[in-house]
């Protein structure tokens, strides 16, 4: 347990209303430990904004702005430009934050503009695979066959029928200085990549896999285990890239079958009912196997 003094010094504090086992709040805490107090943050509408800033309370001990769903990157770009004009940019880190929907769907245009102009901002996408705070609707980062309220499983469908949009490669295609993918299941990897991003001038993109208890429908005790299984199966490759070149990957010592990951989540339970579901699991296994080969994970 943290001492009273240690708690007082935290920049993302207790008292928020995130769910028990919320991997997003765990990741924010880890990230803020590295960023430090000389940070200005924007947050798109989403879970993080909702559970950390119930007026008149706030869990943030840094300057923090709630942007619209679509313009977290644009607001951060403006902050960065103003700091440059005032000659203070070298003293202050600017971060923009969004969920997977606010990043890859609604906010993609503003984010692309920030990439293109190469603002000195770290953009962080907390990827929980759906629009969780508004009722678990499908996003562009929802994985294949996952149940959501807008891609339900049933007689007509196995759930989401489109592949997960590969957002990190969209960032890399803009040839920004640094792109990284990390996970709530690997705190040291996450903090190392944040520290590295802070040392690089220009636009940085960091995507973090953050399991969601109510959206993925699992017991809170499995948050870290699920994040680790996503990596160990090959479904969520962790890597770093500079401009459009991958420079490092987190290797898998022993590949885990995707069933071990899927069976812990209620959003995939329909895949385990019959042989038709077995064929879908094989499709997901192929996605993992292709990732392992493509990124050289073993």
PDB file of C-alpha atoms in Angstrom:
ATOM      1  CA  UNK A   1       0.000   0.000   0.000  1.00  0.00           C
ATOM      2  CA  UNK A   2       1.237   3.507  -0.827  1.00  0.00           C
ATOM      3  CA  UNK A   3       2.067   5.904   1.985  1.00  0.00           C
ATOM      4  CA  UNK A   4       0.071   9.129   2.351  1.00  0.00           C
ATOM      5  CA  UNK A   5       3.047  11.102   0.998  1.00  0.00           C
ATOM      6  CA  UNK A   6       3.457   8.789  -2.008  1.00  0.00           C
ATOM      7  CA  UNK A   7      -0.247   9.060  -2.824  1.00  0.00           C
ATOM      8  CA  UNK A   8      -0.087  12.849  -2.536  1.00  0.00           C
ATOM      9  CA  UNK A   9       2.743  12.936  -5.098  1.00  0.00           C
ATOM     10  CA  UNK A  10       0.904  10.854  -7.713  1.00  0.00           C
ATOM     11  CA  UNK A  11      -0.197  12.775 -10.802  1.00  0.00           C
ATOM     12  CA  UNK A  12      -3.128  10.447 -11.602  1.00  0.00           C
ATOM     13  CA  UNK A  13      -4.704   9.915  -8.239  1.00  0.00           C
ATOM     14  CA  UNK A  14      -7.125   7.578  -6.522  1.00  0.00           C
ATOM     15  CA  UNK A  15     -10.791   8.439  -6.262  1.00  0.00           C
ATOM     16  CA  UNK A  16     -11.708   7.973  -9.913  1.00  0.00           C
ATOM     17  CA  UNK A  17     -14.645   5.751 -10.797  1.00  0.00           C
ATOM     18  CA  UNK A  18     -12.948   3.312 -13.154  1.00  0.00           C
ATOM     19  CA  UNK A  19     -14.211  -0.274 -12.933  1.00  0.00           C
ATOM     20  CA  UNK A  20     -12.532  -2.762 -10.638  1.00  0.00           C
ATOM     21  CA  UNK A  21      -9.725  -4.276 -12.699  1.00  0.00           C
ATOM     22  CA  UNK A  22      -9.702  -1.417 -15.258  1.00  0.00           C
ATOM     23  CA  UNK A  23      -6.523  -1.843 -17.288  1.00  0.00           C
ATOM     24  CA  UNK A  24      -6.809   1.663 -18.704  1.00  0.00           C
ATOM     25  CA  UNK A  25      -6.537   3.361 -15.319  1.00  0.00           C
ATOM     26  CA  UNK A  26      -3.583   1.120 -14.456  1.00  0.00           C
ATOM     27  CA  UNK A  27      -1.839   2.163 -17.675  1.00  0.00           C
ATOM     28  CA  UNK A  28      -2.495   5.879 -17.138  1.00  0.00           C
ATOM     29  CA  UNK A  29      -0.958   5.667 -13.679  1.00  0.00           C
ATOM     30  CA  UNK A  30       2.161   3.966 -15.093  1.00  0.00           C
ATOM     31  CA  UNK A  31       2.442   6.505 -17.918  1.00  0.00           C
ATOM     32  CA  UNK A  32       2.106   9.526 -15.618  1.00  0.00           C
ATOM     33  CA  UNK A  33       4.865   8.188 -13.364  1.00  0.00           C
ATOM     34  CA  UNK A  34       7.226   8.655 -16.320  1.00  0.00           C
ATOM     35  CA  UNK A  35       5.828  11.845 -17.833  1.00  0.00           C
ATOM     36  CA  UNK A  36       6.036  13.871 -14.626  1.00  0.00           C
ATOM     37  CA  UNK A  37       4.360  17.091 -13.526  1.00  0.00           C
ATOM     38  CA  UNK A  38       5.505  19.290 -16.424  1.00  0.00           C
ATOM     39  CA  UNK A  39       2.879  17.765 -18.676  1.00  0.00           C
ATOM     40  CA  UNK A  40      -0.265  19.107 -20.342  1.00  0.00           C
ATOM     41  CA  UNK A  41      -2.836  16.505 -21.408  1.00  0.00           C
ATOM     42  CA  UNK A  42      -5.876  16.434 -23.629  1.00  0.00           C
ATOM     43  CA  UNK A  43      -8.460  13.649 -23.444  1.00  0.00           C
ATOM     44  CA  UNK A  44     -11.107  12.865 -26.014  1.00  0.00           C
ATOM     45  CA  UNK A  45     -14.555  11.930 -24.803  1.00  0.00           C
ATOM     46  CA  UNK A  46     -14.379   8.357 -23.590  1.00  0.00           C
ATOM     47  CA  UNK A  47     -14.001   6.110 -20.547  1.00  0.00           C
ATOM     48  CA  UNK A  48     -10.901   7.911 -19.254  1.00  0.00           C
ATOM     49  CA  UNK A  49     -12.547  11.308 -19.419  1.00  0.00           C
ATOM     50  CA  UNK A  50     -15.764  10.031 -17.822  1.00  0.00           C
ATOM     51  CA  UNK A  51     -14.313   8.157 -14.874  1.00  0.00           C
ATOM     52  CA  UNK A  52     -11.481  10.542 -13.982  1.00  0.00           C
ATOM     53  CA  UNK A  53     -13.175  13.963 -14.104  1.00  0.00           C
ATOM     54  CA  UNK A  54     -16.599  13.902 -12.487  1.00  0.00           C
ATOM     55  CA  UNK A  55     -17.108  17.605 -11.805  1.00  0.00           C
ATOM     56  CA  UNK A  56     -16.148  19.124  -9.424  1.00  0.00           C
ATOM     57  CA  UNK A  57     -13.597  16.378  -8.793  1.00  0.00           C
ATOM     58  CA  UNK A  58     -10.590  15.341 -10.868  1.00  0.00           C
ATOM     59  CA  UNK A  59      -7.951  12.624 -10.614  1.00  0.00           C
ATOM     60  CA  UNK A  60      -5.460  14.696 -12.626  1.00  0.00           C
ATOM     61  CA  UNK A  61      -2.818  16.808 -10.926  1.00  0.00           C
ATOM     62  CA  UNK A  62      -1.605  18.318 -14.188  1.00  0.00           C
ATOM     63  CA  UNK A  63      -3.256  20.764 -16.627  1.00  0.00           C
ATOM     64  CA  UNK A  64      -5.884  18.639 -18.391  1.00  0.00           C
ATOM     65  CA  UNK A  65      -8.353  19.489 -21.145  1.00  0.00           C
ATOM     66  CA  UNK A  66     -11.447  17.563 -22.204  1.00  0.00           C
ATOM     67  CA  UNK A  67     -11.574  17.833 -25.990  1.00  0.00           C
ATOM     68  CA  UNK A  68     -14.403  16.706 -28.202  1.00  0.00           C
ATOM     69  CA  UNK A  69     -14.522  13.078 -29.341  1.00  0.00           C
ATOM     70  CA  UNK A  70     -12.856  13.944 -32.644  1.00  0.00           C
ATOM     71  CA  UNK A  71     -10.226  16.550 -31.877  1.00  0.00           C
ATOM     72  CA  UNK A  72      -7.898  15.504 -29.057  1.00  0.00           C
ATOM     73  CA  UNK A  73      -4.974  15.617 -31.504  1.00  0.00           C
ATOM     74  CA  UNK A  74      -6.009  19.030 -32.869  1.00  0.00           C
ATOM     75  CA  UNK A  75      -6.296  20.563 -29.378  1.00  0.00           C
ATOM     76  CA  UNK A  76      -2.887  19.150 -28.415  1.00  0.00           C
ATOM     77  CA  UNK A  77      -1.422  20.543 -31.650  1.00  0.00           C
ATOM     78  CA  UNK A  78      -2.668  24.000 -30.702  1.00  0.00           C
ATOM     79  CA  UNK A  79      -1.203  23.720 -27.202  1.00  0.00           C
ATOM     80  CA  UNK A  80       2.155  22.685 -28.646  1.00  0.00           C
ATOM     81  CA  UNK A  81       2.151  25.587 -31.118  1.00  0.00           C
ATOM     82  CA  UNK A  82       1.324  28.061 -28.344  1.00  0.00           C
ATOM     83  CA  UNK A  83       4.106  26.735 -26.136  1.00  0.00           C
ATOM     84  CA  UNK A  84       6.563  27.084 -29.014  1.00  0.00           C
ATOM     85  CA  UNK A  85       5.445  30.683 -29.563  1.00  0.00           C
ATOM     86  CA  UNK A  86       6.002  31.431 -25.869  1.00  0.00           C
ATOM     87  CA  UNK A  87       9.405  29.687 -25.896  1.00  0.00           C
ATOM     88  CA  UNK A  88       8.289  27.100 -23.322  1.00  0.00           C
ATOM     89  CA  UNK A  89       7.947  23.920 -25.362  1.00  0.00           C
ATOM     90  CA  UNK A  90      11.254  22.442 -24.205  1.00  0.00           C
ATOM     91  CA  UNK A  91      10.041  22.660 -20.594  1.00  0.00           C
ATOM     92  CA  UNK A  92       6.684  20.949 -21.078  1.00  0.00           C
ATOM     93  CA  UNK A  93       5.514  17.617 -22.497  1.00  0.00           C
ATOM     94  CA  UNK A  94       2.226  17.655 -24.400  1.00  0.00           C
ATOM     95  CA  UNK A  95       0.176  14.465 -24.661  1.00  0.00           C
ATOM     96  CA  UNK A  96      -3.088  13.773 -26.458  1.00  0.00           C
ATOM     97  CA  UNK A  97      -5.219  10.804 -25.369  1.00  0.00           C
ATOM     98  CA  UNK A  98      -8.115   8.900 -26.867  1.00  0.00           C
ATOM     99  CA  UNK A  99      -9.766   5.519 -26.880  1.00  0.00           C
ATOM    100  CA  UNK A 100      -9.718   3.277 -29.928  1.00  0.00           C
ATOM    101  CA  UNK A 101     -12.894   4.817 -31.356  1.00  0.00           C
ATOM    102  CA  UNK A 102     -11.768   8.385 -30.711  1.00  0.00           C
ATOM    103  CA  UNK A 103      -8.425   7.573 -32.307  1.00  0.00           C
ATOM    104  CA  UNK A 104      -8.985   5.277 -35.265  1.00  0.00           C
ATOM    105  CA  UNK A 105     -12.527   6.291 -36.234  1.00  0.00           C
ATOM    106  CA  UNK A 106     -13.900   9.670 -35.141  1.00  0.00           C
ATOM    107  CA  UNK A 107     -10.542  11.328 -34.448  1.00  0.00           C
ATOM    108  CA  UNK A 108      -8.511   9.918 -37.322  1.00  0.00           C
ATOM    109  CA  UNK A 109      -8.666  13.071 -39.471  1.00  0.00           C
ATOM    110  CA  UNK A 110      -7.348  15.354 -36.719  1.00  0.00           C
ATOM    111  CA  UNK A 111      -4.720  12.766 -35.814  1.00  0.00           C
ATOM    112  CA  UNK A 112      -3.546  12.480 -39.424  1.00  0.00           C
ATOM    113  CA  UNK A 113      -3.181  16.260 -39.545  1.00  0.00           C
ATOM    114  CA  UNK A 114      -1.081  16.245 -36.395  1.00  0.00           C
ATOM    115  CA  UNK A 115       1.103  13.491 -37.855  1.00  0.00           C
ATOM    116  CA  UNK A 116       1.503  15.390 -41.130  1.00  0.00           C
ATOM    117  CA  UNK A 117       2.533  18.643 -39.397  1.00  0.00           C
ATOM    118  CA  UNK A 118       4.851  16.683 -37.067  1.00  0.00           C
ATOM    119  CA  UNK A 119       3.808  18.478 -33.887  1.00  0.00           C
ATOM    120  CA  UNK A 120       5.973  17.628 -30.882  1.00  0.00           C
ATOM    121  CA  UNK A 121       3.182  15.686 -29.139  1.00  0.00           C
ATOM    122  CA  UNK A 122       2.872  12.163 -27.750  1.00  0.00           C
ATOM    123  CA  UNK A 123      -0.492  10.693 -28.794  1.00  0.00           C
ATOM    124  CA  UNK A 124      -1.664   7.764 -26.640  1.00  0.00           C
ATOM    125  CA  UNK A 125      -4.415   5.431 -27.857  1.00  0.00           C
ATOM    126  CA  UNK A 126      -5.944   3.275 -25.110  1.00  0.00           C
ATOM    127  CA  UNK A 127      -7.229   0.332 -27.120  1.00  0.00           C
ATOM    128  CA  UNK A 128     -10.025  -1.630 -25.451  1.00  0.00           C
ATOM    129  CA  UNK A 129     -11.541  -2.637 -28.763  1.00  0.00           C
ATOM    130  CA  UNK A 130     -14.913  -0.859 -28.753  1.00  0.00           C
ATOM    131  CA  UNK A 131     -16.810   2.263 -27.705  1.00  0.00           C
ATOM    132  CA  UNK A 132     -17.028   1.082 -24.093  1.00  0.00           C
ATOM    133  CA  UNK A 133     -18.324   4.170 -22.291  1.00  0.00           C
ATOM    134  CA  UNK A 134     -21.418   4.482 -24.488  1.00  0.00           C
ATOM    135  CA  UNK A 135     -22.531   0.857 -24.383  1.00  0.00           C
ATOM    136  CA  UNK A 136     -19.962  -1.414 -26.080  1.00  0.00           C
ATOM    137  CA  UNK A 137     -20.492  -0.503 -29.725  1.00  0.00           C
ATOM    138  CA  UNK A 138     -18.116  -1.777 -32.405  1.00  0.00           C
ATOM    139  CA  UNK A 139     -15.119   0.399 -33.370  1.00  0.00           C
ATOM    140  CA  UNK A 140     -12.532   0.100 -36.132  1.00  0.00           C
ATOM    141  CA  UNK A 141     -10.242  -1.653 -33.631  1.00  0.00           C
ATOM    142  CA  UNK A 142     -12.770  -4.301 -32.551  1.00  0.00           C
ATOM    143  CA  UNK A 143     -11.230  -7.735 -33.226  1.00  0.00           C
ATOM    144  CA  UNK A 144     -12.762 -10.306 -35.557  1.00  0.00           C
ATOM    145  CA  UNK A 145     -15.797 -12.178 -34.168  1.00  0.00           C
ATOM    146  CA  UNK A 146     -16.051 -10.137 -30.958  1.00  0.00           C
ATOM    147  CA  UNK A 147     -19.587  -9.550 -29.683  1.00  0.00           C
ATOM    148  CA  UNK A 148     -20.592  -5.899 -29.363  1.00  0.00           C
ATOM    149  CA  UNK A 149     -24.015  -4.301 -29.196  1.00  0.00           C
ATOM    150  CA  UNK A 150     -23.689  -3.200 -32.835  1.00  0.00           C
ATOM    151  CA  UNK A 151     -22.085  -6.448 -34.019  1.00  0.00           C
ATOM    152  CA  UNK A 152     -24.026  -9.042 -32.016  1.00  0.00           C
ATOM    153  CA  UNK A 153     -23.499 -12.775 -32.474  1.00  0.00           C
ATOM    154  CA  UNK A 154     -26.509 -14.853 -33.487  1.00  0.00           C
ATOM    155  CA  UNK A 155     -28.016 -16.705 -36.440  1.00  0.00           C
ATOM    156  CA  UNK A 156     -26.751 -14.149 -38.955  1.00  0.00           C
ATOM    157  CA  UNK A 157     -23.282 -13.442 -37.606  1.00  0.00           C
ATOM    158  CA  UNK A 158     -20.420 -14.543 -35.353  1.00  0.00           C
ATOM    159  CA  UNK A 159     -20.038 -10.986 -34.156  1.00  0.00           C
ATOM    160  CA  UNK A 160     -17.781  -8.357 -35.689  1.00  0.00           C
ATOM    161  CA  UNK A 161     -17.106  -9.535 -39.238  1.00  0.00           C
ATOM    162  CA  UNK A 162     -14.302  -7.135 -40.146  1.00  0.00           C
ATOM    163  CA  UNK A 163     -10.593  -7.390 -39.265  1.00  0.00           C
ATOM    164  CA  UNK A 164      -9.110  -5.030 -36.695  1.00  0.00           C
ATOM    165  CA  UNK A 165      -7.871  -1.825 -38.316  1.00  0.00           C
ATOM    166  CA  UNK A 166      -4.113  -1.757 -37.965  1.00  0.00           C
ATOM    167  CA  UNK A 167      -3.706   1.744 -36.589  1.00  0.00           C
ATOM    168  CA  UNK A 168       0.055   1.578 -35.804  1.00  0.00           C
ATOM    169  CA  UNK A 169       0.814   1.014 -39.483  1.00  0.00           C
ATOM    170  CA  UNK A 170      -1.347   4.019 -40.379  1.00  0.00           C
ATOM    171  CA  UNK A 171       0.836   6.068 -38.031  1.00  0.00           C
ATOM    172  CA  UNK A 172       3.999   4.610 -39.574  1.00  0.00           C
ATOM    173  CA  UNK A 173       2.740   5.444 -43.064  1.00  0.00           C
ATOM    174  CA  UNK A 174       2.862   9.132 -42.041  1.00  0.00           C
ATOM    175  CA  UNK A 175       6.610   8.627 -41.348  1.00  0.00           C
ATOM    176  CA  UNK A 176       6.430  10.160 -37.903  1.00  0.00           C
ATOM    177  CA  UNK A 177       9.573   9.887 -35.731  1.00  0.00           C
ATOM    178  CA  UNK A 178       8.299   7.198 -33.335  1.00  0.00           C
ATOM    179  CA  UNK A 179       5.509   4.613 -33.209  1.00  0.00           C
ATOM    180  CA  UNK A 180       5.171   2.041 -30.430  1.00  0.00           C
ATOM    181  CA  UNK A 181       2.720  -0.629 -29.298  1.00  0.00           C
ATOM    182  CA  UNK A 182       2.625  -1.734 -25.654  1.00  0.00           C
ATOM    183  CA  UNK A 183       0.305  -3.413 -23.174  1.00  0.00           C
ATOM    184  CA  UNK A 184      -1.112  -3.066 -19.674  1.00  0.00           C
ATOM    185  CA  UNK A 185       0.243  -6.581 -19.129  1.00  0.00           C
ATOM    186  CA  UNK A 186       3.860  -5.427 -19.430  1.00  0.00           C
ATOM    187  CA  UNK A 187       4.400  -2.351 -17.203  1.00  0.00           C
ATOM    188  CA  UNK A 188       8.172  -2.144 -17.741  1.00  0.00           C
ATOM    189  CA  UNK A 189       7.757  -2.283 -21.512  1.00  0.00           C
ATOM    190  CA  UNK A 190       5.127   0.453 -21.332  1.00  0.00           C
ATOM    191  CA  UNK A 191       7.186   2.797 -19.164  1.00  0.00           C
ATOM    192  CA  UNK A 192      10.323   2.218 -21.240  1.00  0.00           C
ATOM    193  CA  UNK A 193       8.490   3.244 -24.404  1.00  0.00           C
ATOM    194  CA  UNK A 194       6.988   6.359 -22.780  1.00  0.00           C
ATOM    195  CA  UNK A 195      10.436   7.396 -21.580  1.00  0.00           C
ATOM    196  CA  UNK A 196      11.863   6.906 -25.055  1.00  0.00           C
ATOM    197  CA  UNK A 197       9.025   8.851 -26.678  1.00  0.00           C
ATOM    198  CA  UNK A 198       9.664  11.805 -24.349  1.00  0.00           C
ATOM    199  CA  UNK A 199      13.256  12.020 -25.592  1.00  0.00           C
ATOM    200  CA  UNK A 200      12.255  12.248 -29.269  1.00  0.00           C
ATOM    201  CA  UNK A 201      11.276  15.531 -30.956  1.00  0.00           C
ATOM    202  CA  UNK A 202       8.251  15.486 -33.227  1.00  0.00           C
ATOM    203  CA  UNK A 203       5.113  13.369 -33.256  1.00  0.00           C
ATOM    204  CA  UNK A 204       5.001  10.107 -31.352  1.00  0.00           C
ATOM    205  CA  UNK A 205       2.192   7.501 -31.420  1.00  0.00           C
ATOM    206  CA  UNK A 206       1.771   4.958 -28.605  1.00  0.00           C
ATOM    207  CA  UNK A 207      -0.993   2.342 -28.656  1.00  0.00           C
ATOM    208  CA  UNK A 208      -1.681   0.423 -25.439  1.00  0.00           C
ATOM    209  CA  UNK A 209      -3.776  -2.747 -25.151  1.00  0.00           C
ATOM    210  CA  UNK A 210      -6.105  -2.213 -22.164  1.00  0.00           C
ATOM    211  CA  UNK A 211      -8.566  -5.076 -21.419  1.00  0.00           C
ATOM    212  CA  UNK A 212     -12.025  -3.868 -20.358  1.00  0.00           C
ATOM    213  CA  UNK A 213     -13.909  -5.859 -17.691  1.00  0.00           C
ATOM    214  CA  UNK A 214     -17.530  -5.021 -18.652  1.00  0.00           C
ATOM    215  CA  UNK A 215     -16.927  -4.794 -22.405  1.00  0.00           C
ATOM    216  CA  UNK A 216     -14.922  -7.993 -22.723  1.00  0.00           C
ATOM    217  CA  UNK A 217     -17.017  -9.696 -20.016  1.00  0.00           C
ATOM    218  CA  UNK A 218     -14.440 -11.344 -17.766  1.00  0.00           C
ATOM    219  CA  UNK A 219     -13.595 -11.449 -14.065  1.00  0.00           C
ATOM    220  CA  UNK A 220     -11.543  -8.403 -12.930  1.00  0.00           C
ATOM    221  CA  UNK A 221      -8.704 -10.617 -11.710  1.00  0.00           C
ATOM    222  CA  UNK A 222      -7.894 -11.545 -15.324  1.00  0.00           C
ATOM    223  CA  UNK A 223      -7.048  -8.051 -16.635  1.00  0.00           C
ATOM    224  CA  UNK A 224      -3.274  -8.449 -16.580  1.00  0.00           C
ATOM    225  CA  UNK A 225      -3.440 -12.121 -17.621  1.00  0.00           C
ATOM    226  CA  UNK A 226      -5.558 -11.287 -20.676  1.00  0.00           C
ATOM    227  CA  UNK A 227      -3.212  -8.483 -21.701  1.00  0.00           C
ATOM    228  CA  UNK A 228      -0.282 -10.894 -21.461  1.00  0.00           C
ATOM    229  CA  UNK A 229      -2.118 -13.662 -23.342  1.00  0.00           C
ATOM    230  CA  UNK A 230      -2.877 -11.242 -26.197  1.00  0.00           C
ATOM    231  CA  UNK A 231       0.868 -10.814 -26.643  1.00  0.00           C
ATOM    232  CA  UNK A 232       1.811 -14.462 -26.070  1.00  0.00           C
ATOM    233  CA  UNK A 233      -0.685 -15.692 -28.679  1.00  0.00           C
ATOM    234  CA  UNK A 234       0.575 -13.233 -31.293  1.00  0.00           C
ATOM    235  CA  UNK A 235      -2.733 -11.370 -31.483  1.00  0.00           C
ATOM    236  CA  UNK A 236      -1.222  -8.126 -30.123  1.00  0.00           C
ATOM    237  CA  UNK A 237       2.399  -7.695 -31.315  1.00  0.00           C
ATOM    238  CA  UNK A 238       4.453  -5.249 -29.258  1.00  0.00           C
ATOM    239  CA  UNK A 239       7.037  -3.307 -31.246  1.00  0.00           C
ATOM    240  CA  UNK A 240       8.735   0.016 -31.865  1.00  0.00           C
ATOM    241  CA  UNK A 241       9.215   1.814 -35.173  1.00  0.00           C
ATOM    242  CA  UNK A 242      11.144   4.901 -36.198  1.00  0.00           C
ATOM    243  CA  UNK A 243       9.560   6.623 -39.169  1.00  0.00           C
ATOM    244  CA  UNK A 244       8.287   3.701 -41.298  1.00  0.00           C
ATOM    245  CA  UNK A 245      10.809   1.072 -40.132  1.00  0.00           C
ATOM    246  CA  UNK A 246      10.319  -1.420 -37.274  1.00  0.00           C
ATOM    247  CA  UNK A 247      13.371  -1.311 -34.998  1.00  0.00           C
ATOM    248  CA  UNK A 248      12.440  -3.771 -32.220  1.00  0.00           C
ATOM    249  CA  UNK A 249       9.815  -6.381 -31.313  1.00  0.00           C
ATOM    250  CA  UNK A 250       8.960  -8.159 -28.070  1.00  0.00           C
ATOM    251  CA  UNK A 251       9.694 -11.814 -28.720  1.00  0.00           C
ATOM    252  CA  UNK A 252       7.392 -14.676 -27.686  1.00  0.00           C
ATOM    253  CA  UNK A 253       9.248 -17.462 -25.863  1.00  0.00           C
ATOM    254  CA  UNK A 254       6.406 -19.993 -26.176  1.00  0.00           C
ATOM    255  CA  UNK A 255       3.374 -19.479 -28.391  1.00  0.00           C
ATOM    256  CA  UNK A 256       0.009 -19.838 -26.623  1.00  0.00           C
ATOM    257  CA  UNK A 257      -3.053 -21.079 -28.618  1.00  0.00           C
ATOM    258  CA  UNK A 258      -5.653 -18.356 -29.122  1.00  0.00           C
ATOM    259  CA  UNK A 259      -8.297 -20.459 -27.339  1.00  0.00           C
ATOM    260  CA  UNK A 260      -6.527 -19.739 -24.044  1.00  0.00           C
ATOM    261  CA  UNK A 261      -7.137 -16.029 -24.659  1.00  0.00           C
ATOM    262  CA  UNK A 262     -10.637 -16.265 -26.133  1.00  0.00           C
ATOM    263  CA  UNK A 263     -12.213 -18.632 -23.596  1.00  0.00           C
ATOM    264  CA  UNK A 264     -11.752 -16.202 -20.689  1.00  0.00           C
ATOM    265  CA  UNK A 265     -13.913 -13.556 -22.371  1.00  0.00           C
ATOM    266  CA  UNK A 266     -17.701 -13.482 -22.633  1.00  0.00           C
ATOM    267  CA  UNK A 267     -17.495 -11.502 -25.895  1.00  0.00           C
ATOM    268  CA  UNK A 268     -16.174 -14.675 -27.594  1.00  0.00           C
ATOM    269  CA  UNK A 269     -18.220 -17.343 -25.774  1.00  0.00           C
ATOM    270  CA  UNK A 270     -20.405 -17.958 -28.862  1.00  0.00           C
ATOM    271  CA  UNK A 271     -17.335 -19.382 -30.638  1.00  0.00           C
ATOM    272  CA  UNK A 272     -17.240 -22.352 -28.267  1.00  0.00           C
ATOM    273  CA  UNK A 273     -20.800 -23.611 -28.861  1.00  0.00           C
ATOM    274  CA  UNK A 274     -20.345 -25.790 -31.961  1.00  0.00           C
ATOM    275  CA  UNK A 275     -18.148 -26.774 -34.917  1.00  0.00           C
ATOM    276  CA  UNK A 276     -19.005 -23.592 -36.823  1.00  0.00           C
ATOM    277  CA  UNK A 277     -17.407 -21.667 -34.007  1.00  0.00           C
ATOM    278  CA  UNK A 278     -14.347 -23.892 -34.250  1.00  0.00           C
ATOM    279  CA  UNK A 279     -13.819 -22.702 -37.828  1.00  0.00           C
ATOM    280  CA  UNK A 280     -13.931 -19.084 -36.645  1.00  0.00           C
ATOM    281  CA  UNK A 281     -11.359 -19.811 -33.928  1.00  0.00           C
ATOM    282  CA  UNK A 282      -9.106 -21.211 -36.636  1.00  0.00           C
ATOM    283  CA  UNK A 283      -9.451 -17.906 -38.517  1.00  0.00           C
ATOM    284  CA  UNK A 284      -8.360 -16.030 -35.401  1.00  0.00           C
ATOM    285  CA  UNK A 285      -5.465 -18.453 -34.930  1.00  0.00           C
ATOM    286  CA  UNK A 286      -4.357 -17.665 -38.483  1.00  0.00           C
ATOM    287  CA  UNK A 287      -4.369 -13.932 -37.667  1.00  0.00           C
ATOM    288  CA  UNK A 288      -2.074 -14.654 -34.704  1.00  0.00           C
ATOM    289  CA  UNK A 289       0.191 -16.934 -36.762  1.00  0.00           C
ATOM    290  CA  UNK A 290       0.437 -14.343 -39.532  1.00  0.00           C
ATOM    291  CA  UNK A 291       1.422 -11.690 -36.970  1.00  0.00           C
ATOM    292  CA  UNK A 292       4.129 -13.958 -35.570  1.00  0.00           C
ATOM    293  CA  UNK A 293       5.612 -14.461 -39.020  1.00  0.00           C
ATOM    294  CA  UNK A 294       5.148 -10.877 -40.196  1.00  0.00           C
ATOM    295  CA  UNK A 295       6.742  -9.252 -37.129  1.00  0.00           C
ATOM    296  CA  UNK A 296       9.290 -11.998 -36.431  1.00  0.00           C
ATOM    297  CA  UNK A 297       7.932 -12.583 -32.923  1.00  0.00           C
ATOM    298  CA  UNK A 298       9.603 -16.004 -32.452  1.00  0.00           C
TER     299      UNK A 298
END
